[in-house]
Amino acid sequence: MYDSQLHNTISNRLRNLDIDFGDTDNMFYTRFVANATAIQFLYNEIYQHHPAGEQLFDALIDTIAKAYTQRPATLKERDEEKEKKGNWYLSNEITGMSLYVDRFCGGLKQLTGKLDYFKKLGVNFLHLMPVMESPEGESDGGYAVSDFRKVDKRFGTLEELKKLQQQMSTQNMYLMLDIVLNHTSHKHEWAVKAAKGEKKYQDYFYMYNDRDMPDQYDRTMPDIFPESAPGNFTYVNECNQWVMTVFHHYQWDLNYTNPQVFIEMLDTIFFFANLGVDVLRIDAPAFIWKQLGTTCQNLPQAHTILRLIKQCVQVAAPGMALLGEAIVAPKEIMKYFGTGLYVAKECDFAYNATHMALQWDALATGDTRVMLAAQHEILQKPFGTSWITYTRCHDDIGLGYDDYMIEYAGYNAYEHRKFLQEYYSGVHPMSTAIGALFSVNPKTQDARISGSLASMCGLERAISNNDEGAVESSIKKILLMQAHSFFIGGIPMIFYGDEVGYTNDYSYLNDAGKSYDNRWMHRPVIDWAKNARADEEGTIEHKVFSGTQKLIALRRQMEVVSDYKNLTWLQPHNIHVAGYLRTYNEKKLYCLYNFSGKEAFLTWFAFKQHGKITARLYDHWKEQYYTVGFDHEYFILEPYGFYLLEPVE
Ligand code: GLC
């Protein structure tokens, strides 16, 4: 939309900044004016009435322009390459791994030496858990950042991070880092100054002299960590004030009603962009806007801020995609891709947290009906956006899907969740899992689940019982879970250690900085002697590693599993079997998964229902052909087996 006044402002500010954009930067200018109206509109929606709003809009334009001028030439080239490819991140060729640098291999320098390991596995995208400075013992795994621009010495230096990025880039790998947008550590310079009474910085947070406002907020704000951090405010002795701390007492919530905070954080986002980040993981975006009388989650203004960030990033760093880490109800997750005029113009990615939890549901019950009942919502994801798909991550598993999905399958929602909690904490008599309940809410009995992929699939118990059969069965479950998330569309994100079957690690109990948070049980310290057993045939590590490796390699060969809104669920002819059809151009792939411990029979009609079928199917997983039978005959699936079937002549 042409807006002469606004476009003049932009041209004049660029001139004032005395930036020589040269001849090659027409695209930058084009992007700027193309997005300017949206940027101004979104900004005004939030900050129009703020006393400093107008003046800071100029600062916003300058922040974007400076970010672009400071963007290294190599990254500008990479931006161009990505833009040429179109939606580069929808590709089937990207597979990720999420890891703690220190627990994985010691530090950033050592990580550079591990690039061959990723190559061997097939991983070409790394999510490094937060590496910026964060106080030891009060770090929430790095999500309490005391300096957004300084790498914590535990991991190494900024120079080493840059070197790693360069090496990854030359090997065509992608990098993801976190921006913790919602809060800072209480040791961050802004928080320290606020605690000392500096008004400017007190306005960066939500600070109150007495309990009046905190009590009002607490009435409607749920507790995120009810056991370890109840309430949403913390008393700061130094200045005799209460500060909002939605997560832990040492994580102070930033106040985005202040445009200065927005601009500072946008500038930090550009700092990350100019380090060469390909995907920026925006931590906890659901929480960034607070309003009295609400849960202070998923508010419309949080979306406005994310949209504003997206339009600004598109101008100065168009090659960086945004992932919104919104682990919320299915309907709410979808909104992070943008709605209305902003469809596919907010976050490029979200975590498919709903599906992740549903896979765990199906594995415990052997029944896929709840999973199916949720798909109509999951499938609403707009074209041009994608999922991060996963079975495990560093966080707990929340059973956050809707009650009606459970009821649709004929279960009582309360009893069903109770069963899942008992199953995965290992107390249910039928359970083979070993995990633990996380953040039990004494009022609602709501709880999330901690535990590693392998332990929750039964491997820990099978090993301690010395039960060969159970070991094999748990490996099948691990690969079933991974395969299901690998082929459903989106970038699979493996959690480090899961590629060789790490079971729970209980050493966190001896560390006072971690013992209050049982999520550490599934955040292993890598023992490279164990990982080396991935090369020895017959070992558990080899079975899990080579299976995972094969899944990644298969995925990379099949464009049909790219995320082009090209997935159809098969009708539920057998409640134990989840099946979806992926199609692209002339190609088809039937992906079938048996979530039960018994053989499952699927009528051949289930295939034919989706159009004409060839006489044979080739299973890429087992490397085997099947002749398509009559409707009264069955395709038989092994217990916990899965099949990647391509129609062939
Ligand atoms: C995100 C992180 C989680 C952290 C929280 C607070 O949800 O994934 O680990 O505790 O944000 O920063």
XYZ file of C-alpha atoms and ligand atoms in Angstrom:
661
model
C 0.000 0.000 0.000
C 1.445 3.369 -1.012
C 1.703 5.873 1.821
C 3.627 8.954 0.688
C 4.132 10.384 4.172
C 5.409 7.158 5.642
C 7.602 6.332 2.672
C 9.084 9.806 2.803
C 9.835 9.354 6.487
C 11.647 6.140 5.696
C 13.619 7.649 2.817
C 14.583 10.657 4.941
C 15.688 8.583 7.903
C 17.777 6.339 5.700
C 19.350 9.470 4.231
C 19.929 10.959 7.706
C 21.636 7.801 8.832
C 24.056 8.477 6.022
C 23.969 4.890 4.951
C 25.185 4.147 1.488
C 23.034 1.316 0.299
C 24.735 1.169 -3.093
C 23.050 -0.179 -6.204
C 22.612 -3.725 -5.044
C 20.259 -2.957 -2.200
C 17.139 -2.100 -4.116
C 15.576 -5.222 -2.738
C 16.110 -3.979 0.798
C 14.409 -0.700 0.014
C 11.619 -2.537 -1.763
C 11.096 -4.803 1.233
C 11.110 -1.811 3.545
C 8.423 0.120 1.731
C 6.419 -3.016 1.054
C 6.250 -3.761 4.781
C 6.214 -0.190 6.071
C 2.441 0.217 6.245
C 2.063 -3.015 8.168
C 4.916 -2.091 10.488
C 3.434 1.288 11.247
C -0.054 -0.108 11.686
C 1.038 -2.895 14.038
C 3.265 -0.549 16.010
C 0.475 2.008 16.398
C -1.948 -0.648 17.476
C 0.159 -1.109 20.584
C 2.085 2.113 21.092
C 0.071 4.921 19.520
C -1.034 6.276 22.879
C 2.269 5.877 24.645
C 3.866 9.301 25.327
C 7.089 8.210 23.641
C 5.332 6.208 20.926
C 5.774 8.581 18.020
C 9.364 9.470 18.734
C 10.282 5.825 19.171
C 8.773 4.901 15.821
C 11.718 6.716 14.236
C 14.021 4.661 16.462
C 12.287 1.551 15.183
C 13.015 2.496 11.558
C 16.634 3.186 12.463
C 16.939 -0.159 14.250
C 15.792 -1.996 11.126
C 18.071 0.009 8.833
C 21.107 -0.464 11.061
C 20.469 -4.169 11.304
C 20.563 -4.408 7.539
C 23.737 -2.360 7.161
C 25.437 -4.477 9.794
C 24.334 -7.724 8.193
C 27.440 -9.505 6.888
C 27.648 -9.868 3.088
C 27.724 -13.675 3.353
C 24.401 -13.640 5.164
C 22.896 -11.314 2.588
C 23.915 -13.811 -0.078
C 22.386 -16.618 1.954
C 19.186 -14.577 2.243
C 19.065 -14.283 -1.520
C 19.623 -17.996 -2.028
C 16.845 -18.810 0.410
C 14.477 -16.312 -1.196
C 15.142 -17.900 -4.581
C 14.200 -21.296 -3.180
C 10.876 -19.901 -1.952
C 9.759 -21.441 1.302
C 13.103 -23.116 1.935
C 12.095 -24.384 5.345
C 9.247 -26.576 4.065
C 11.798 -28.941 2.599
C 12.028 -32.652 3.342
C 15.805 -32.303 3.322
C 16.102 -30.675 6.741
C 16.350 -32.713 9.938
C 17.220 -31.130 13.251
C 18.700 -31.942 16.609
C 18.240 -29.982 19.789
C 21.064 -30.124 22.333
C 22.717 -28.563 25.353
C 26.202 -27.679 24.180
C 27.871 -28.403 27.532
C 26.038 -31.667 28.190
C 26.515 -32.828 24.623
C 30.237 -32.291 24.262
C 31.608 -29.695 26.699
C 31.613 -26.490 24.680
C 31.216 -24.705 21.374
C 34.765 -25.462 20.317
C 34.196 -29.181 20.784
C 30.890 -28.950 18.946
C 32.709 -27.887 15.809
C 34.507 -31.219 16.071
C 31.203 -33.086 16.181
C 29.871 -31.929 12.820
C 30.827 -35.267 11.296
C 28.668 -37.041 13.857
C 25.637 -35.055 12.689
C 26.528 -35.697 9.086
C 26.702 -39.423 9.727
C 23.284 -39.381 11.346
C 21.854 -37.113 8.651
C 21.169 -34.125 10.877
C 21.757 -30.778 9.150
C 20.013 -28.376 11.483
C 21.059 -27.671 15.076
C 19.089 -26.097 17.853
C 21.579 -25.061 20.493
C 19.809 -24.676 23.803
C 20.417 -21.194 25.238
C 24.097 -20.321 25.174
C 23.985 -16.701 26.296
C 25.093 -15.735 29.789
C 22.881 -16.953 32.574
C 23.605 -17.290 36.331
C 24.721 -20.716 37.446
C 22.120 -22.419 39.618
C 19.428 -19.882 38.668
C 19.397 -20.351 34.943
C 16.361 -22.512 34.076
C 18.579 -24.337 31.620
C 19.707 -21.020 30.115
C 16.234 -19.476 29.857
C 17.114 -16.846 32.458
C 19.456 -14.673 30.431
C 21.666 -12.082 32.139
C 23.328 -10.868 28.931
C 21.723 -11.422 25.533
C 24.941 -10.693 23.667
C 27.553 -12.570 25.623
C 28.069 -16.293 25.317
C 28.227 -17.894 28.749
C 31.771 -18.929 29.552
C 30.481 -22.423 30.340
C 29.998 -22.856 26.610
C 32.816 -20.732 25.194
C 32.928 -17.373 23.467
C 31.005 -15.394 20.899
C 33.910 -15.854 18.509
C 33.584 -19.629 18.847
C 29.871 -19.408 18.196
C 30.526 -17.397 15.045
C 33.139 -19.865 13.909
C 30.757 -22.747 14.460
C 28.078 -20.956 12.447
C 30.509 -20.377 9.591
C 31.569 -23.992 9.507
C 27.984 -25.151 9.638
C 27.087 -22.802 6.839
C 29.860 -24.060 4.572
C 28.544 -27.576 5.186
C 25.003 -26.476 4.287
C 23.779 -26.834 7.831
C 21.226 -24.599 9.519
C 21.354 -23.031 12.971
C 18.608 -22.308 15.484
C 19.085 -20.234 18.644
C 16.663 -18.987 21.278
C 15.587 -15.476 21.988
C 14.047 -15.381 25.440
C 11.604 -12.588 24.795
C 9.342 -12.806 27.802
C 11.793 -12.254 30.630
C 15.350 -11.583 31.705
C 17.327 -13.013 34.564
C 17.243 -10.998 37.796
C 20.973 -10.558 37.170
C 20.462 -8.821 33.821
C 21.707 -5.232 33.835
C 18.146 -3.898 33.429
C 16.885 -5.896 36.400
C 19.855 -4.937 38.548
C 19.279 -1.241 37.802
C 15.554 -1.616 38.431
C 16.248 -3.255 41.788
C 18.481 -0.306 42.658
C 15.503 1.967 42.060
C 16.240 3.399 38.596
C 12.853 4.440 37.273
C 13.767 3.993 33.615
C 14.511 0.318 34.183
C 11.678 -0.271 36.614
C 9.496 0.595 33.626
C 11.084 -2.326 31.760
C 9.356 -4.721 34.159
C 6.054 -4.990 35.999
C 6.905 -3.600 39.442
C 4.528 -2.656 42.228
C 4.897 -1.079 45.671
C 2.378 -3.311 47.386
C 0.357 -6.491 46.855
C -2.679 -4.727 45.448
C -1.975 -5.268 41.741
C -0.129 -8.595 42.206
C -3.146 -9.972 44.070
C -5.447 -8.837 41.286
C -3.250 -10.462 38.661
C -2.835 -13.668 40.669
C -6.597 -14.098 40.760
C -6.687 -15.050 37.065
C -3.110 -16.021 36.194
C -2.376 -19.741 36.439
C 0.841 -21.010 38.031
C 3.332 -22.283 35.482
C 5.489 -24.142 37.977
C 3.058 -24.624 40.879
C 5.453 -26.828 42.844
C 8.766 -25.051 42.447
C 7.573 -21.487 41.778
C 4.009 -20.831 42.964
C 2.490 -17.378 42.345
C 3.422 -14.859 39.703
C 5.257 -12.193 41.709
C 8.458 -12.016 43.716
C 9.354 -9.554 46.440
C 12.548 -7.593 45.745
C 14.096 -6.625 49.081
C 16.436 -4.082 47.615
C 13.701 -1.743 46.406
C 10.787 -3.047 48.477
C 8.744 -3.840 45.411
C 6.958 -6.780 43.897
C 8.058 -7.793 40.423
C 6.162 -10.049 38.046
C 7.887 -13.433 37.681
C 5.608 -15.806 35.814
C 8.187 -18.598 35.580
C 10.809 -18.806 38.352
C 11.463 -16.078 40.930
C 14.696 -15.266 39.099
C 12.993 -14.672 35.713
C 11.560 -11.139 35.571
C 8.844 -10.543 32.994
C 9.566 -7.763 30.523
C 6.980 -5.053 30.098
C 6.057 -4.793 26.417
C 3.637 -1.933 27.009
C 6.848 0.115 27.005
C 7.976 0.689 23.373
C 11.562 1.054 24.558
C 11.504 -2.597 25.664
C 10.169 -3.648 22.287
C 12.883 -1.774 20.420
C 15.668 -3.086 22.664
C 14.456 -6.637 22.129
C 14.033 -6.137 18.387
C 17.607 -4.947 18.282
C 18.602 -8.121 20.159
C 16.679 -10.181 17.614
C 18.730 -8.544 14.871
C 21.888 -9.286 16.802
C 20.936 -12.980 16.635
C 19.965 -12.646 12.975
C 23.352 -11.195 12.142
C 25.107 -14.074 13.889
C 23.709 -16.206 11.090
C 20.736 -17.748 12.818
C 18.490 -19.485 10.257
C 15.570 -20.132 12.566
C 15.010 -18.010 15.649
C 13.155 -19.836 18.395
C 11.028 -17.281 20.202
C 10.743 -18.644 23.688
C 7.364 -18.536 25.419
C 5.652 -15.973 23.124
C 2.253 -16.799 24.605
C 3.214 -14.875 27.729
C 4.534 -11.596 26.378
C 1.418 -9.523 26.930
C -0.286 -9.161 30.295
C -3.730 -7.865 31.007
C -5.518 -7.771 34.305
C -8.463 -10.129 34.550
C -7.058 -12.607 32.035
C -4.770 -15.622 32.166
C -2.145 -13.345 30.573
C -1.556 -15.954 27.902
C -2.231 -15.902 24.136
C -3.603 -12.357 24.235
C -4.237 -10.592 20.898
C -1.498 -8.051 21.655
C 1.054 -10.877 21.924
C 0.173 -11.721 18.322
C 0.447 -8.082 17.271
C 3.960 -7.950 18.701
C 4.967 -11.156 16.945
C 3.580 -9.887 13.646
C 5.465 -6.668 14.082
C 8.662 -8.628 14.718
C 8.015 -10.752 11.620
C 7.517 -7.757 9.306
C 10.663 -6.063 10.661
C 12.759 -9.219 10.323
C 11.516 -9.708 6.782
C 12.938 -6.302 5.862
C 16.433 -6.604 7.314
C 17.060 -10.336 7.612
C 14.632 -12.075 5.253
C 16.447 -15.395 5.445
C 15.716 -15.877 9.120
C 12.554 -17.835 9.882
C 10.703 -17.494 13.178
C 9.571 -20.318 15.412
C 6.989 -19.446 18.034
C 7.375 -21.744 21.006
C 3.718 -21.716 21.951
C 2.949 -24.891 23.849
C -0.708 -24.123 24.320
C -4.134 -25.515 23.370
C -4.414 -26.686 19.730
C -6.678 -23.817 18.621
C -4.349 -21.295 20.215
C -1.197 -22.771 18.660
C -2.702 -22.274 15.225
C -3.052 -18.537 15.785
C 0.724 -18.164 15.991
C 0.860 -18.719 12.224
C -1.184 -15.547 11.879
C -4.859 -14.910 11.273
C -6.903 -12.651 9.011
C -4.711 -10.387 6.911
C -1.675 -11.851 8.636
C -2.193 -15.509 7.747
C 1.289 -17.000 7.264
C 2.758 -13.630 8.261
C 3.448 -14.192 11.931
C 5.551 -17.193 12.941
C 6.854 -19.430 10.163
C 7.023 -22.365 12.537
C 5.331 -23.618 15.643
C 5.943 -26.796 17.588
C 3.425 -29.500 16.817
C 2.988 -29.957 20.561
C -0.532 -31.261 20.149
C 0.568 -34.060 17.919
C 3.572 -34.871 20.078
C 1.340 -35.395 23.102
C -1.198 -37.350 21.056
C 1.479 -39.798 19.985
C 2.214 -40.481 23.649
C -1.500 -40.930 24.228
C -1.750 -43.482 21.416
C 1.321 -45.355 22.611
C -0.063 -45.786 26.123
C -3.584 -46.773 25.067
C -2.818 -48.524 21.783
C -5.791 -46.528 20.495
C -5.429 -43.801 17.864
C -8.910 -42.304 18.102
C -7.980 -39.317 20.260
C -5.150 -38.532 17.851
C -7.544 -38.658 14.930
C -10.113 -36.490 16.637
C -7.549 -33.691 16.863
C -6.377 -33.705 13.273
C -9.054 -31.471 11.817
C -7.601 -28.699 13.949
C -3.957 -29.503 13.283
C -4.611 -29.555 9.548
C -5.693 -25.922 9.624
C -2.072 -24.845 9.509
C -1.747 -22.373 6.621
C 0.268 -23.116 3.511
C 3.736 -21.606 3.699
C 4.147 -22.307 7.401
C 5.481 -25.420 9.036
C 5.808 -27.472 12.180
C 8.719 -28.519 14.255
C 7.695 -32.112 14.839
C 9.101 -34.044 17.770
C 8.559 -36.837 20.202
C 10.675 -35.403 23.011
C 12.293 -32.076 23.782
C 13.970 -30.591 26.829
C 10.604 -29.731 28.387
C 7.887 -31.783 30.004
C 5.055 -33.365 28.011
C 1.803 -31.553 28.619
C -1.417 -33.340 27.740
C -2.714 -30.034 26.463
C -5.187 -31.209 23.845
C -8.880 -30.580 24.347
C -11.215 -32.701 26.436
C -13.666 -33.056 23.557
C -11.001 -34.950 21.590
C -10.757 -37.497 24.398
C -14.518 -37.689 24.764
C -14.899 -38.252 21.031
C -12.929 -41.457 21.489
C -15.363 -42.517 24.197
C -13.202 -41.831 27.239
C -13.827 -39.705 30.283
C -11.340 -36.861 29.964
C -10.379 -36.678 33.631
C -9.936 -40.435 34.008
C -8.095 -40.659 30.705
C -5.530 -38.034 31.654
C -5.149 -39.686 35.055
C -4.437 -42.967 33.297
C -1.792 -41.329 31.081
C -0.147 -39.693 34.082
C -0.044 -43.016 35.912
C 1.152 -44.832 32.821
C 4.090 -42.547 32.126
C 5.081 -42.040 35.726
C 5.301 -45.834 35.753
C 2.875 -46.534 38.573
C 0.131 -48.091 36.469
C 0.354 -51.917 36.601
C 0.218 -52.107 32.772
C 3.013 -49.616 32.325
C 6.432 -50.365 30.924
C 7.411 -46.694 31.162
C 9.568 -44.948 33.738
C 9.001 -41.222 34.026
C 7.768 -38.733 36.591
C 5.029 -36.193 37.055
C 6.114 -32.600 36.580
C 4.437 -29.548 38.089
C 1.504 -31.256 39.729
C -1.141 -28.671 40.439
C -2.591 -29.549 43.848
C -5.804 -27.655 43.062
C -6.623 -29.272 39.723
C -4.471 -32.424 39.889
C -3.227 -31.358 36.501
C 0.290 -32.599 35.793
C 2.787 -32.820 32.986
C 5.297 -35.594 32.367
C 9.077 -35.852 32.465
C 11.141 -38.760 31.204
C 13.347 -39.640 28.257
C 11.986 -41.095 25.028
C 13.704 -44.413 25.714
C 12.608 -44.723 29.348
C 9.042 -43.862 28.487
C 9.097 -46.434 25.695
C 10.086 -49.085 28.230
C 13.819 -49.414 27.629
C 14.962 -48.555 31.155
C 12.676 -51.129 32.743
C 13.500 -53.757 30.109
C 17.245 -53.358 30.718
C 16.911 -53.531 34.482
C 14.723 -56.647 34.157
C 17.251 -58.113 31.754
C 14.371 -58.833 29.429
C 15.581 -59.245 25.817
C 12.084 -59.335 24.341
C 11.085 -56.160 26.164
C 14.276 -54.432 24.958
C 13.378 -55.229 21.343
C 9.830 -54.086 21.864
C 10.958 -50.783 23.371
C 13.292 -50.145 20.435
C 10.372 -50.738 18.102
C 8.344 -48.224 20.072
C 11.138 -45.640 19.907
C 11.377 -45.946 16.129
C 7.600 -46.006 15.721
C 7.341 -42.737 17.634
C 10.169 -41.134 15.663
C 8.859 -42.319 12.295
C 5.396 -41.032 13.033
C 6.719 -37.554 13.707
C 9.283 -37.632 10.869
C 6.793 -38.141 8.062
C 3.834 -36.100 9.199
C 5.147 -32.843 7.740
C 7.453 -30.235 9.220
C 11.041 -30.393 10.355
C 11.720 -33.304 12.703
C 13.685 -32.219 15.733
C 15.468 -35.054 17.473
C 16.380 -34.470 21.092
C 20.047 -35.279 21.635
C 20.662 -38.690 23.154
C 17.438 -40.108 21.720
C 19.329 -41.185 18.604
C 21.120 -43.806 20.732
C 18.425 -44.507 23.321
C 19.531 -42.643 26.453
C 17.412 -43.590 29.442
C 16.665 -41.228 32.353
C 19.598 -39.576 34.067
C 19.045 -39.132 37.798
C 22.260 -37.241 38.549
C 20.330 -33.938 38.608
C 19.095 -34.910 42.065
C 22.560 -34.236 43.457
C 22.732 -30.721 42.049
C 20.954 -28.056 44.115
C 20.564 -25.873 41.013
C 18.604 -28.614 39.262
C 17.100 -30.990 41.815
C 13.879 -28.947 42.097
C 13.157 -29.493 38.401
C 12.737 -33.104 37.229
C 12.900 -32.103 33.548
C 16.629 -32.638 34.050
C 16.063 -36.390 34.144
C 15.656 -36.352 30.373
C 18.523 -33.963 29.638
C 21.462 -36.375 29.575
C 25.178 -35.779 29.783
C 26.535 -37.546 26.728
C 28.936 -40.387 27.306
C 30.820 -40.653 24.018
C 31.871 -44.229 24.772
C 28.192 -45.116 24.780
C 27.549 -43.202 21.564
C 30.488 -45.008 19.952
C 28.585 -48.270 20.437
C 26.324 -47.006 17.653
C 28.998 -48.512 15.387
C 28.840 -51.970 16.999
C 26.217 -54.160 15.463
C 23.864 -55.861 17.882
C 24.008 -53.125 20.525
C 20.961 -51.123 21.556
C 22.785 -47.975 20.500
C 23.377 -49.409 17.033
C 19.775 -50.460 16.608
C 18.384 -47.093 17.597
C 21.021 -45.058 15.762
C 20.883 -46.984 12.502
C 17.080 -46.958 12.559
C 17.006 -43.200 13.115
C 19.664 -42.721 10.448
C 17.630 -44.708 7.962
C 14.474 -42.733 8.695
C 16.327 -39.478 8.081
C 17.860 -40.766 4.851
C 14.486 -41.980 3.561
C 12.862 -38.698 4.406
C 15.524 -36.814 2.528
C 14.899 -38.842 -0.630
C 11.167 -38.233 -0.702
C 9.922 -34.842 -1.705
C 6.433 -36.174 -1.141
C 6.916 -35.662 2.617
C 7.769 -31.951 2.319
C 5.292 -29.783 4.125
C 3.106 -28.544 1.279
C -0.258 -29.081 2.975
C -0.256 -32.446 1.268
C -1.446 -34.819 3.948
C -4.702 -36.735 4.210
C -5.591 -38.989 7.127
C -6.785 -42.474 6.304
C -10.167 -43.344 7.699
C -10.055 -45.266 10.977
C -10.782 -48.785 9.848
C -8.746 -50.091 12.765
C -8.464 -48.014 15.942
C -4.932 -49.257 16.640
C -3.587 -47.992 13.348
C -2.783 -44.392 12.496
C -2.354 -43.813 8.786
C -1.851 -40.828 6.590
C -1.325 -40.372 2.906
C 1.265 -37.932 1.618
C 0.912 -36.773 -1.989
C 2.971 -34.493 -4.181
C 2.865 -34.149 -7.940
C 2.379 -37.719 -9.135
C 3.861 -39.330 -6.017
C 2.043 -40.975 -3.138
C 3.199 -42.418 0.146
C 0.990 -44.288 2.608
C 2.435 -44.050 6.115
C 0.971 -46.578 8.535
C 1.673 -47.055 12.224
C 0.446 -49.751 14.570
C 0.363 -48.298 18.081
C -0.642 -51.571 19.705
C 1.471 -54.432 20.979
C -0.499 -56.900 18.865
C -0.749 -57.535 15.147
C -3.247 -55.211 13.498
C -5.356 -55.911 10.437
C -6.213 -53.183 7.978
C -8.638 -53.754 5.141
C -7.163 -53.060 1.702
C -10.167 -50.864 1.175
C -8.483 -48.309 3.455
C -5.954 -47.724 0.658
C -8.404 -47.829 -2.222
C -10.624 -45.260 -0.573
C -8.088 -42.659 -1.591
C -8.188 -43.241 -5.318
C -6.942 -45.804 -7.747
C -4.130 -47.942 -6.453
C -1.405 -49.876 -8.231
C -1.070 -53.648 -8.010
C 1.833 -53.472 -5.576
C 3.193 -51.352 -2.772
C 6.846 -50.963 -1.854
C 7.684 -50.482 1.810
C 10.729 -48.238 2.043
C 11.275 -49.123 5.699
C 11.401 -52.906 5.448
C 12.454 -52.797 1.780
C 9.725 -55.208 0.835
C 6.936 -55.456 -1.781
C 3.284 -56.189 -1.028
C 0.599 -57.232 -3.489
C -2.577 -55.263 -3.010
C -5.412 -57.596 -2.007
C -9.203 -57.596 -2.254
C -11.381 -55.505 0.040
C -12.209 -58.497 2.221
C -8.500 -59.202 2.699
C -6.127 -57.428 5.040
C -2.785 -55.745 5.191
C -1.229 -57.028 8.433
C 0.870 -54.750 10.628
C 3.346 -56.109 13.159
C 3.063 -55.094 16.830
C 4.430 -51.526 17.038
C 5.327 -51.814 13.346
C 5.227 -49.054 10.803
C 5.226 -48.969 7.004
C 6.153 -46.374 4.398
C 4.349 -47.677 1.355
C 4.746 -46.296 -2.117
C 2.456 -47.506 -4.908
C 4.516 -49.182 -7.656
C 3.625 -50.979 -10.879
C 10.143 -22.287 27.494
C 11.308 -23.229 27.630
C 11.350 -23.765 29.021
C 11.493 -22.625 29.980
C 10.410 -21.562 29.763
C 10.739 -20.280 30.453
O 8.939 -22.914 27.644
O 11.218 -24.236 26.676
O 12.388 -24.681 29.193
O 11.404 -23.101 31.306
O 10.267 -21.232 28.394
O 11.736 -19.577 29.770
